Structure formats: C-alpha cells, structure tokens
mmCIF file of C-alpha atoms in Angstrom:
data_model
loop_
_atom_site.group_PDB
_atom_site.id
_atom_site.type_symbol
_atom_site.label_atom_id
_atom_site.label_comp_id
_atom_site.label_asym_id
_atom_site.label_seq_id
_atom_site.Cartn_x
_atom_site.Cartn_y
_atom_site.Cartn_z
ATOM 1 C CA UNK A 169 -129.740 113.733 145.289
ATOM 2 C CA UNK A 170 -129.468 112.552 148.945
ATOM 3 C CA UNK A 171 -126.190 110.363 149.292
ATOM 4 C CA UNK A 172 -126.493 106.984 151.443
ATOM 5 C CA UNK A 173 -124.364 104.861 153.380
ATOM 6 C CA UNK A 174 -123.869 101.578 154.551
ATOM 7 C CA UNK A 175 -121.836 99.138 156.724
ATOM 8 C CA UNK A 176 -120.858 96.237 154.872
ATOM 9 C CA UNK A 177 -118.967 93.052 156.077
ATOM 10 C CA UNK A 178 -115.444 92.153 154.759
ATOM 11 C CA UNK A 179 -116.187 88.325 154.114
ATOM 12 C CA UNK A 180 -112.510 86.038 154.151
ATOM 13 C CA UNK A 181 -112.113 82.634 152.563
ATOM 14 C CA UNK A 182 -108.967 81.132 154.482
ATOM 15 C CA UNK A 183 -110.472 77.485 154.524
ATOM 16 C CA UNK A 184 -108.722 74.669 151.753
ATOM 17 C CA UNK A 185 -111.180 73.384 149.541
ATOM 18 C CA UNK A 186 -114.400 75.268 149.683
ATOM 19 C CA UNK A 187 -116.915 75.963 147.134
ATOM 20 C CA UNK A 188 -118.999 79.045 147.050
ATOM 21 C CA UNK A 189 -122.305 79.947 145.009
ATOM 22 C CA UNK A 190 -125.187 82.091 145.257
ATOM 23 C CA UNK A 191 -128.232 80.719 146.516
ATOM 24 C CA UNK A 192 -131.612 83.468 146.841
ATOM 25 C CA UNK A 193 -129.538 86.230 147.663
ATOM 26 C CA UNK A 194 -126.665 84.635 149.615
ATOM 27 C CA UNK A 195 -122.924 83.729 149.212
ATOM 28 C CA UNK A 196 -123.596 80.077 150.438
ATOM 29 C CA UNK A 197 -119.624 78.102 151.236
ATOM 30 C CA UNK A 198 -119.496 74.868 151.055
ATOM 31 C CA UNK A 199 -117.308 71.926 152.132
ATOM 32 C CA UNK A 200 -117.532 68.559 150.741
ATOM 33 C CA UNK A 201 -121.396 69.394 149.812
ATOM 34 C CA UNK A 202 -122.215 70.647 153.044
ATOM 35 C CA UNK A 203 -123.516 74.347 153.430
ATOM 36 C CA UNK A 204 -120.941 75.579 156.344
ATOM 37 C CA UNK A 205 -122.382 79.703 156.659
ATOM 38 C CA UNK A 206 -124.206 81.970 154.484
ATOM 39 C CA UNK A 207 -123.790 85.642 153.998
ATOM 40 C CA UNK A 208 -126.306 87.847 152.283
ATOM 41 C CA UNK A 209 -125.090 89.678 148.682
ATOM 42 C CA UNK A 210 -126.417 93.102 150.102
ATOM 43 C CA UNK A 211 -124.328 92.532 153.119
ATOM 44 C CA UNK A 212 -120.697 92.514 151.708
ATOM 45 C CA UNK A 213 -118.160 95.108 151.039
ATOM 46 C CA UNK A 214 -115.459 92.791 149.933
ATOM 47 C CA UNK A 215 -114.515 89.166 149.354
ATOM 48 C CA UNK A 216 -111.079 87.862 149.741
ATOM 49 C CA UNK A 217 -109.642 84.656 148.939
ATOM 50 C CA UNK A 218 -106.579 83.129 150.348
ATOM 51 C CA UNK A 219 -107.450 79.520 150.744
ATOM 52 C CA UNK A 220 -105.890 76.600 147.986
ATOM 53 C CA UNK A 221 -108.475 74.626 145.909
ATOM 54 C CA UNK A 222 -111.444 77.230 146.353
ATOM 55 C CA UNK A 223 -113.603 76.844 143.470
ATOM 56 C CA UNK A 224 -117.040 78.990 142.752
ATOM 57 C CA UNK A 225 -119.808 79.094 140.214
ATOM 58 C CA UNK A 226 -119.606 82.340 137.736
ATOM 59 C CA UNK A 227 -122.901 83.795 139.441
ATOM 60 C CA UNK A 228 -120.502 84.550 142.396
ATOM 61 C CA UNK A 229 -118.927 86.931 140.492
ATOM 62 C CA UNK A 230 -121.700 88.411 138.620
ATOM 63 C CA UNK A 231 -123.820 89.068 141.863
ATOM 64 C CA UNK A 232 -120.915 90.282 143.565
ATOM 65 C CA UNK A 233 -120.038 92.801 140.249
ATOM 66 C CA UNK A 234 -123.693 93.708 140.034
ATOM 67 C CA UNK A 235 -123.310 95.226 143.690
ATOM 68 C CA UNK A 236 -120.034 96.452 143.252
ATOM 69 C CA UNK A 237 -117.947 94.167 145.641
ATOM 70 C CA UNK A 238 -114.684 93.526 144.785
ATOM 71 C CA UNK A 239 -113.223 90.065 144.791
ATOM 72 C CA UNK A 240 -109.527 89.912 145.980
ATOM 73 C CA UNK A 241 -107.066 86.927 145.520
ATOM 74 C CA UNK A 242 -103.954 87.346 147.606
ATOM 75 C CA UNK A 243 -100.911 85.610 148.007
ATOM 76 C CA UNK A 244 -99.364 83.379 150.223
ATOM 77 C CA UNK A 245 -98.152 86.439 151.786
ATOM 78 C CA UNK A 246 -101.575 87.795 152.385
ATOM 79 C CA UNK A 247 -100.719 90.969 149.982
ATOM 80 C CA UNK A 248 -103.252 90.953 146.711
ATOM 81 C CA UNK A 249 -102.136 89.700 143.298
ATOM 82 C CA UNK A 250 -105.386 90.280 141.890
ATOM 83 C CA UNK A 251 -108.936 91.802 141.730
ATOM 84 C CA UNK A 252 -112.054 91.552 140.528
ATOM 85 C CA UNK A 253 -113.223 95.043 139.458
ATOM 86 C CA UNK A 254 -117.347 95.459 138.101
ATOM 87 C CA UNK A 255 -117.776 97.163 134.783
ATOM 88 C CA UNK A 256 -120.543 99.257 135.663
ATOM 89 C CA UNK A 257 -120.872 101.468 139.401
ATOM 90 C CA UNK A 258 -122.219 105.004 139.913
ATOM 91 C CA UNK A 259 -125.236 106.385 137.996
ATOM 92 C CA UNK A 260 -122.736 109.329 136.996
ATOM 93 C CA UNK A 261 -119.656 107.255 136.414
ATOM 94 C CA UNK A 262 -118.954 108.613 133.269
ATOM 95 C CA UNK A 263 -118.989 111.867 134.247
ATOM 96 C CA UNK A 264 -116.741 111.257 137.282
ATOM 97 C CA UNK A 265 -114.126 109.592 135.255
ATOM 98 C CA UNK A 266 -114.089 112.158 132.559
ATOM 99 C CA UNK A 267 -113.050 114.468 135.338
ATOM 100 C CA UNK A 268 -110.511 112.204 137.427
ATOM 101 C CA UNK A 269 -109.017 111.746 134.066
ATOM 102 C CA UNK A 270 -108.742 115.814 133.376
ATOM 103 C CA UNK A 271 -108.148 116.837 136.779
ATOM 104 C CA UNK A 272 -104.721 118.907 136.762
ATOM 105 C CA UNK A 273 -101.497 118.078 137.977
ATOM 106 C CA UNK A 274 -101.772 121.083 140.747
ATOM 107 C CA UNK A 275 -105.290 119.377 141.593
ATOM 108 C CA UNK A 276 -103.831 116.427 142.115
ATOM 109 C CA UNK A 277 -100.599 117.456 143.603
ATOM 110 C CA UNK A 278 -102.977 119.362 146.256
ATOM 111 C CA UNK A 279 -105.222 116.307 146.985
ATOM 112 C CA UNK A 280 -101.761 114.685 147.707
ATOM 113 C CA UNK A 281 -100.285 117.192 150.257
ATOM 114 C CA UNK A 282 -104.082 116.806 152.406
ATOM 115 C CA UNK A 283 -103.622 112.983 152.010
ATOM 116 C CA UNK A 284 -100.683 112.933 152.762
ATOM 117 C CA UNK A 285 -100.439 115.400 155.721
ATOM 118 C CA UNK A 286 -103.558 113.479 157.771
ATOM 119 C CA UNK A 287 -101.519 110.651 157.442
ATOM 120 C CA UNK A 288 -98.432 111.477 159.384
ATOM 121 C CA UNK A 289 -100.559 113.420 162.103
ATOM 122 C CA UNK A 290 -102.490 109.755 162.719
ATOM 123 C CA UNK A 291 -98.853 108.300 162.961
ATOM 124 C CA UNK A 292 -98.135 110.971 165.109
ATOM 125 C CA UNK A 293 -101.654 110.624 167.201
ATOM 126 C CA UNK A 294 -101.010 106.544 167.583
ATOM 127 C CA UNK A 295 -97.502 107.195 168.931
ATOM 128 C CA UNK A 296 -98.395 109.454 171.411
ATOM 129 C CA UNK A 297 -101.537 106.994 172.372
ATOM 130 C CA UNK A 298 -99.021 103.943 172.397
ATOM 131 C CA UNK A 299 -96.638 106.644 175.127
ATOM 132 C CA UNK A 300 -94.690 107.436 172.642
ATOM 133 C CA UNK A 301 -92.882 110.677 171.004
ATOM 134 C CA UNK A 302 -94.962 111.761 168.476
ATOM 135 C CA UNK A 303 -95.191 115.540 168.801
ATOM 136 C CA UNK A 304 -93.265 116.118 166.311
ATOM 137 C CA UNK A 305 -94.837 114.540 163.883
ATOM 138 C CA UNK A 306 -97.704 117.514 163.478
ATOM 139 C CA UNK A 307 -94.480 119.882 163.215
ATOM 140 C CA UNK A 308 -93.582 117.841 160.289
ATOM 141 C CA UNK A 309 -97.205 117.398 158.627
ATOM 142 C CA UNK A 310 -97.071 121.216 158.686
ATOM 143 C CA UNK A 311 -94.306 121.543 156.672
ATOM 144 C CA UNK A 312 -95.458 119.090 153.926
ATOM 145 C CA UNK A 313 -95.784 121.078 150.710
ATOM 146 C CA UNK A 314 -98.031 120.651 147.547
ATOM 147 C CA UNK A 315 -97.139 117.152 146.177
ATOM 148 C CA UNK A 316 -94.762 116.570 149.010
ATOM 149 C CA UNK A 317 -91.737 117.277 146.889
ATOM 150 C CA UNK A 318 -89.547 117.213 150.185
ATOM 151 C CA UNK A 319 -91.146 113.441 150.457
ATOM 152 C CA UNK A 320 -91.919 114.155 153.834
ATOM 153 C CA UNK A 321 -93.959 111.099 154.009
ATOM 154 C CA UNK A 322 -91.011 109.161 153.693
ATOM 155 C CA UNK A 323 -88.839 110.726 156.504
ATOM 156 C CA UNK A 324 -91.952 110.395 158.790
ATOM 157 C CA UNK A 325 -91.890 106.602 157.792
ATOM 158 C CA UNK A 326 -88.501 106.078 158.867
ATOM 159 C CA UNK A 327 -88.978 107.681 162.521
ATOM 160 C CA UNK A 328 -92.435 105.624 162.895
ATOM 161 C CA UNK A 329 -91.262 102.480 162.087
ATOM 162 C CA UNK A 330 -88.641 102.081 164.765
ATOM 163 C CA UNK A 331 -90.945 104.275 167.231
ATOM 164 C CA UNK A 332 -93.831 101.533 167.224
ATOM 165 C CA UNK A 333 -92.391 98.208 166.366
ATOM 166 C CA UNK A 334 -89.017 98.717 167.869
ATOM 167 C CA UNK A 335 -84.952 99.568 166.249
ATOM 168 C CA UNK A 336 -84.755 96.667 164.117
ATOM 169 C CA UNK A 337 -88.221 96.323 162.544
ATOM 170 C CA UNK A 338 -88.019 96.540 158.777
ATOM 171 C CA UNK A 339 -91.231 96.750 156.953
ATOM 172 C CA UNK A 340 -90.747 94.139 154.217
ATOM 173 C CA UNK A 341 -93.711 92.362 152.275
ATOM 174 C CA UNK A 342 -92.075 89.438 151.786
ATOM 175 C CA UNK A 343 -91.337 88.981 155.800
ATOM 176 C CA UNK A 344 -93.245 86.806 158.138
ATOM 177 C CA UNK A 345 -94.537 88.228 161.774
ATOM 178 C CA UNK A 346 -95.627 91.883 161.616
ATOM 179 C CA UNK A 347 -95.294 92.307 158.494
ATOM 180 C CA UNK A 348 -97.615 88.915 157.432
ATOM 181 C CA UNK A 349 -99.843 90.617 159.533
ATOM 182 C CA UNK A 350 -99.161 94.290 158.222
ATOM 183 C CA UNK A 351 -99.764 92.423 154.912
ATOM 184 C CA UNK A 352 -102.922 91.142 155.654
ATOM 185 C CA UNK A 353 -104.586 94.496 157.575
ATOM 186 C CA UNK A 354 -103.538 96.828 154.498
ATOM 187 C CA UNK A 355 -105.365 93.992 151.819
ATOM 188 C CA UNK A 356 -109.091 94.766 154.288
ATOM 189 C CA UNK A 357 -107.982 98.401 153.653
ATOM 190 C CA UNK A 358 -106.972 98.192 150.276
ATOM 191 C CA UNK A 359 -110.706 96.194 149.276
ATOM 192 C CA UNK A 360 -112.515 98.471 151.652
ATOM 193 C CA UNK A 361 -111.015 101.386 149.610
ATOM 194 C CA UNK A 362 -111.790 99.935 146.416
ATOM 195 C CA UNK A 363 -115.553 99.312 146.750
ATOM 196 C CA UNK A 364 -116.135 103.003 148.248
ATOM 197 C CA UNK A 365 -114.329 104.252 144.786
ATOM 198 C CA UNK A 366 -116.058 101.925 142.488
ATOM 199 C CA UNK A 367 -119.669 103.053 144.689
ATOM 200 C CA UNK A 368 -118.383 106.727 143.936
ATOM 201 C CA UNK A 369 -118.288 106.495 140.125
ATOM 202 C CA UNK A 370 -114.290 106.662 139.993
ATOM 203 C CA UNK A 371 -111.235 104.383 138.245
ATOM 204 C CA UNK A 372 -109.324 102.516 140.908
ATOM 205 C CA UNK A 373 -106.238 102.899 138.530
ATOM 206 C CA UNK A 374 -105.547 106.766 137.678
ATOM 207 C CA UNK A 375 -104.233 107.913 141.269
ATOM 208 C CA UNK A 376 -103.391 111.309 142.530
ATOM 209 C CA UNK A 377 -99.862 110.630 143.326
ATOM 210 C CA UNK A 378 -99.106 106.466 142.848
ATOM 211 C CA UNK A 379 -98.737 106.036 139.128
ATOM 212 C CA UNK A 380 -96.881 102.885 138.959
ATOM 213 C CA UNK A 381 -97.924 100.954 135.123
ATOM 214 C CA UNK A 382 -98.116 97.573 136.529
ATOM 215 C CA UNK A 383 -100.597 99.107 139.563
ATOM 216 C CA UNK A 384 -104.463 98.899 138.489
ATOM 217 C CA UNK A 385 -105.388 100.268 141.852
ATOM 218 C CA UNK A 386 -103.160 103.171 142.557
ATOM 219 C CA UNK A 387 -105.882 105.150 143.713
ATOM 220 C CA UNK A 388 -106.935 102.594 146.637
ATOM 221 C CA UNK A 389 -103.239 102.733 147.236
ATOM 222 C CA UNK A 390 -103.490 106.683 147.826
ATOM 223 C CA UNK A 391 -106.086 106.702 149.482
ATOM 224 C CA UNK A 392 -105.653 104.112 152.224
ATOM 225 C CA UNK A 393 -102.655 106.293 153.376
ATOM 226 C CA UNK A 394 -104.291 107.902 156.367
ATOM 227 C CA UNK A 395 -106.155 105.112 157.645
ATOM 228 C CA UNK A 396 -102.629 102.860 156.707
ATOM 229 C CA UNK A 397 -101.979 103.863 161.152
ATOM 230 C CA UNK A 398 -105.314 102.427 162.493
ATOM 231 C CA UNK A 399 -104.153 98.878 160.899
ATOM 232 C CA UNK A 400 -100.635 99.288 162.579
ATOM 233 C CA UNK A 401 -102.230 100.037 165.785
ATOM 234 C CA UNK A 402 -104.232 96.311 165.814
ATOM 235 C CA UNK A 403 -101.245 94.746 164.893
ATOM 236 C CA UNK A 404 -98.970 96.404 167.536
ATOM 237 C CA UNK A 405 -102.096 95.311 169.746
ATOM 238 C CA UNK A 406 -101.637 91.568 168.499
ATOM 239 C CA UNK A 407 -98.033 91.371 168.838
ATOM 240 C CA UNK A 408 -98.483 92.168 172.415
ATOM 241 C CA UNK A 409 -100.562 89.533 172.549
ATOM 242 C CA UNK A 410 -97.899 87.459 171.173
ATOM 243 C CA UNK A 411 -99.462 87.034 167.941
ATOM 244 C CA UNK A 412 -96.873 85.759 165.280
ATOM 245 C CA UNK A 413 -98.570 84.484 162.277
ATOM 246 C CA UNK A 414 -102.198 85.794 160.158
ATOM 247 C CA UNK A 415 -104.348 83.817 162.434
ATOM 248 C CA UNK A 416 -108.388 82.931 162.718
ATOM 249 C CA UNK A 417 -108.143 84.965 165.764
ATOM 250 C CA UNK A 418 -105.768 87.675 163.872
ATOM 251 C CA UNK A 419 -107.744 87.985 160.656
ATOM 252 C CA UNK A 420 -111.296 88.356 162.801
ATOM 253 C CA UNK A 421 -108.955 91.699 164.639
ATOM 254 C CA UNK A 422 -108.222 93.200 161.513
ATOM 255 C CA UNK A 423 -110.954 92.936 159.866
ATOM 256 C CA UNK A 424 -112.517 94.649 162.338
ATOM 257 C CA UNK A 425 -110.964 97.596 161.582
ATOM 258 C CA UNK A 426 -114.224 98.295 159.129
ATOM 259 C CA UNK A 427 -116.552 98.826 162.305
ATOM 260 C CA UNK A 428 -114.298 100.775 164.219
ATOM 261 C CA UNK A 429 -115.880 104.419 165.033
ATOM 262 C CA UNK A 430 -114.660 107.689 163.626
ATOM 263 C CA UNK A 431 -115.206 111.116 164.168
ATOM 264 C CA UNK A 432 -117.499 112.813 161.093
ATOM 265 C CA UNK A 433 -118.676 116.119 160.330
ATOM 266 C CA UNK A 434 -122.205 113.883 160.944
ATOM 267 C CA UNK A 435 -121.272 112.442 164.702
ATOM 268 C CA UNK A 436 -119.249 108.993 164.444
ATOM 269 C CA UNK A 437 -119.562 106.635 161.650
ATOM 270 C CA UNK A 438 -118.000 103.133 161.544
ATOM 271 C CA UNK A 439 -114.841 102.813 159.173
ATOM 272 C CA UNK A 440 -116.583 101.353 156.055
ATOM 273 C CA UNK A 441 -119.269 104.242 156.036
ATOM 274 C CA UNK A 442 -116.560 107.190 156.488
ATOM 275 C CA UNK A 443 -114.479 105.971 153.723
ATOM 276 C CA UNK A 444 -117.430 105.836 151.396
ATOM 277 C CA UNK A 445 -118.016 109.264 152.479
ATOM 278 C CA UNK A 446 -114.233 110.497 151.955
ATOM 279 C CA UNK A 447 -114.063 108.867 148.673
ATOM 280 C CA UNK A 448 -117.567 110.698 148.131
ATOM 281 C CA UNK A 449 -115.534 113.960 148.595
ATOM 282 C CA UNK A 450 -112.551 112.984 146.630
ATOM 283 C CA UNK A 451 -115.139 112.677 143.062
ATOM 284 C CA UNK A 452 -116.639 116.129 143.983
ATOM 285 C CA UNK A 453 -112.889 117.202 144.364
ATOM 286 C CA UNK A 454 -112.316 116.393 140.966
ATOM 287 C CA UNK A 455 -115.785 117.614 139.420
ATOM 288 C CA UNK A 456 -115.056 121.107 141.264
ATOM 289 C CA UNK A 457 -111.662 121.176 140.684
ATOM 290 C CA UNK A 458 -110.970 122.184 144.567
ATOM 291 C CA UNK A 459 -109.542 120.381 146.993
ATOM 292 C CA UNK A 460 -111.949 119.601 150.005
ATOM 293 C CA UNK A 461 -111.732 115.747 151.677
ATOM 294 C CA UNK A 462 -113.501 114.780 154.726
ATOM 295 C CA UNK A 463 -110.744 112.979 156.056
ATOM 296 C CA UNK A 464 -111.231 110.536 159.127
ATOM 297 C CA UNK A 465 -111.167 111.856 162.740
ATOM 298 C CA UNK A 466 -108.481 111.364 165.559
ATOM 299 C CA UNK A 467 -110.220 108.127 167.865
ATOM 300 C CA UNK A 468 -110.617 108.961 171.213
ATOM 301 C CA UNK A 469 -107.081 107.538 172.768
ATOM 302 C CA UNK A 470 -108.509 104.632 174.617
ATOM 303 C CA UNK A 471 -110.730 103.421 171.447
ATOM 304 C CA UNK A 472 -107.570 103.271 170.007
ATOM 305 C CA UNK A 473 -105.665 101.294 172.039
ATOM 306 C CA UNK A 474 -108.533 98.717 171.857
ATOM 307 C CA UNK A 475 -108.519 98.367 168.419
ATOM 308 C CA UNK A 476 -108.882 94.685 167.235
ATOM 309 C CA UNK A 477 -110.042 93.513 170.645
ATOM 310 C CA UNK A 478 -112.932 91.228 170.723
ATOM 311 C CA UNK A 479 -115.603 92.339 172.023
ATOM 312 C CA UNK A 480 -116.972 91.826 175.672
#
C-alpha cells in the first residue's frame, strides 16, 4: 500500500475567553458570539490550548479524534498537563501495537542508541552553525553504545547547554525566559510527534527508552529527541532578538518549526511530513524487528540560522 503525507497546521488558542465548535468542516473560534478565524478539520496536526475560560462544544473533540489530532492543554508554563488521544488511528493498529508491545529489550535498546546518537550530532551541527565548538560532539555520538548505558546523552547535555545559551543557563521547566520559551517549542514538538504516532498505528505511552508510570506519552518524548536542537536554535534566534516571554510574535516562530525543510531520502520535506515518515519507520522497526529510522537531515547552515524568522 502506497504511504501518504501531509503538512498540517499546528493551530494555538492563547486568547481568554474563546469558544470553539465545528461548523461544515471547520474549527470556527469565537469571541463574545463573533466568528474571529476558521481553520479547516483536514488542515490540522494539533490543537493546543493555553488560554483561561476557553470553552468548546464536544464535536470539537470528536472531529478532531476522528482525524487523529491531538488536543493539548498546557500549563501556565507552556509545558502540557494533558492530552487528548483518539481511540481509533491506523488501519493496522492492532497489529502495530501487538508488536511495539513485544519488541525486545535489545530492539529497543538499539532504536535508542540511533535516536539518541542523531541527536547529539544536530547539537553538535547547530553549535558549529551558531560559531561554536561542536566538533566534538560527532566524536562523542560515535562512542554512544546500545541503550546508551554510558548516558552519553547526558554529558553531551551538559557541554550544550552552556555552549548555546551561555555559563549560567540552567534548563529548568519551571523558569521564565528561555526556558518559557524552550517550554513552549518542545509542546509543538511533542503534539507534532504525537499525531505522526497515532497516524502510524502506534501507543504514545510504551517508549523505547522513557518509561516513566505517570508519562502517557513516553514515546513522543523519545522521539522528539533529535529534532529537540532545531527548537533551541529558534529560541537562541529570539533571544537575540531580545525576546523574553512566549509571545504572539514568539509562538508564530516556533510553531514554525513544522514547515521548516529537511533533507529526505525523497528530496526535502517540511518538518511535519518527515516526522510522519520517521515515525513510519519506527512501526516497521518494530514489525521487522530491525532497527532502520529515517532520521531527519542536517539543514543547510544558513536555513538554520533563519529558523523562526518571518518570512519576507
């Protein structure tokens, strides 16, 4: 069967007070009785809510289900607290969860290592964009072994932190400026992830590596990791700006991050298409039993450096 991919649009609901329904195939939103925008169903890859006092009709979330959107409610620190997840996604669902389920520990402890290795090279790429030292950051993703049991990732953390946002950045959640921002970038990634594995037929809980009882999308959480460095790059780009705080302005820049180009076996494809496509991979990983992800491409350097930028 021929697979098929789409861009879809990461729709944000920041705005006290607004009501949304479904009206011939649209999200309508409302204020006060008057329509403000429309956006049509087929059109959206995710839905997140952040504004007080939002209220919505049930069909809004049994359109949404029926095309396998996710609906995310985050907190006042822009990190989710909750989602939305459809019953019912890929014609072979049942099949694909039987085998993410069974897939062995070596499996997954393999599918880890590749994650988990593109990752630190695309911290390494983005330092070396941004002029810094990140050379030896491949020299490390080399030496990350099957399930990372040296935790690798870690140790590249602690070097990339300081490198891009300067000696005494901390990444906290709970922290306003970067990290607000940091906060709010990961949430598009973490709902963009989510609809590509719900799409694929797989459980957003069991991951490969996250296995945290209290996380119901571990797998999301896995599988952001490499793209985790194209969000960091935007908000680097919008503290140089002078950006402070999650924005209009800064929420339209990271949420373009699902339109951005990357490099495919197939030519480039925007963000929200590759990941479908990776995720794709991921439940024929687990149905074969071998390890083989199409992971994203390195961005040509100066695409990079423009991320988030509006456009001309």
């Amino acid at each position: 069967m021929r697979q098929t991919w789409r861009m879809e649009r990461v729709v944000d609901i920041a705005t006290d007070g607004l009501y949304l329904a479904v009206h011939r195939g649209f999200l309508t939103i409302s204020d006060s009785g008057e329509e403000k925008g429309r956006v049509a169903l087929d059109d959206i890859g995710a839905l997140i809510v952040h504004a007080h006092g939002t209220t919505w009709s049930n069909t809004v979330f049994t359109r949404l289900a029926e095309r396998n959107v996710p609906v995310v409610l985050c907190g006042s620190n822009h990190a989710p607290v909750s989602c939305v997840w459809p019953l019912q996604g890929h014609h072979a669902q049942g099949a694909r969860m039987r085998a993410q389920l069974e897939a062995s520990r070596p499996l997954k402890k393999r599918l880890w290592q590749v994650v988990i290795v593109a990752k630190i090279r695309m911290q390494g790429y983005v330092l070396t964009a941004n002029g810094a030292e990140g050379g030896g950051f491949d020299l490390l993703a080399r030496k990350v072994r099957s399930g990372d049991p040296d935790n690798l990732e870690a140790q590249a953390a602690r070097r990339y932190w300081k490198t891009l946002f300067g000696k005494e950045f901390q990444r906290d959640t709970d922290a306003d400026g970067a990290n607000a921002l940091l906060n709010y970038g990961y949430t598009v990634l973490r709902a963009t992830l989510s609809r590509a594995i719900c799409a694929a037929g797989l459980h957003p809980t069991p991951g490969i590596f996250h296995s945290n009882r209290a996380n119901a999308f571990a797998l999301a959480d896995d599988l952001m990791e490499p793209y985790r460095p194209l969000v960091d790059q935007i908000v680097l780009n919008l503290m140089k700006q002078g950006a402070q705080t999650v924005t209009p302005e800064a929420k339209r820049a990271l949420t373009s991050l699902t339109t951005f180009d990357l490099e495919t076996p197939v030519g480039l494809s925007p963000l929200s298409v590759q990941v479908q496509r990776f995720v794709h991979s991921l439940a024929l990983s687990f149905e074969t039993r071998q390890a083989a992800l199409e992971l994203p491409g390195m961005p040509p350097p100066l695409a990079l450096l423009g991320l988030g930028a509006p456009a001309p």
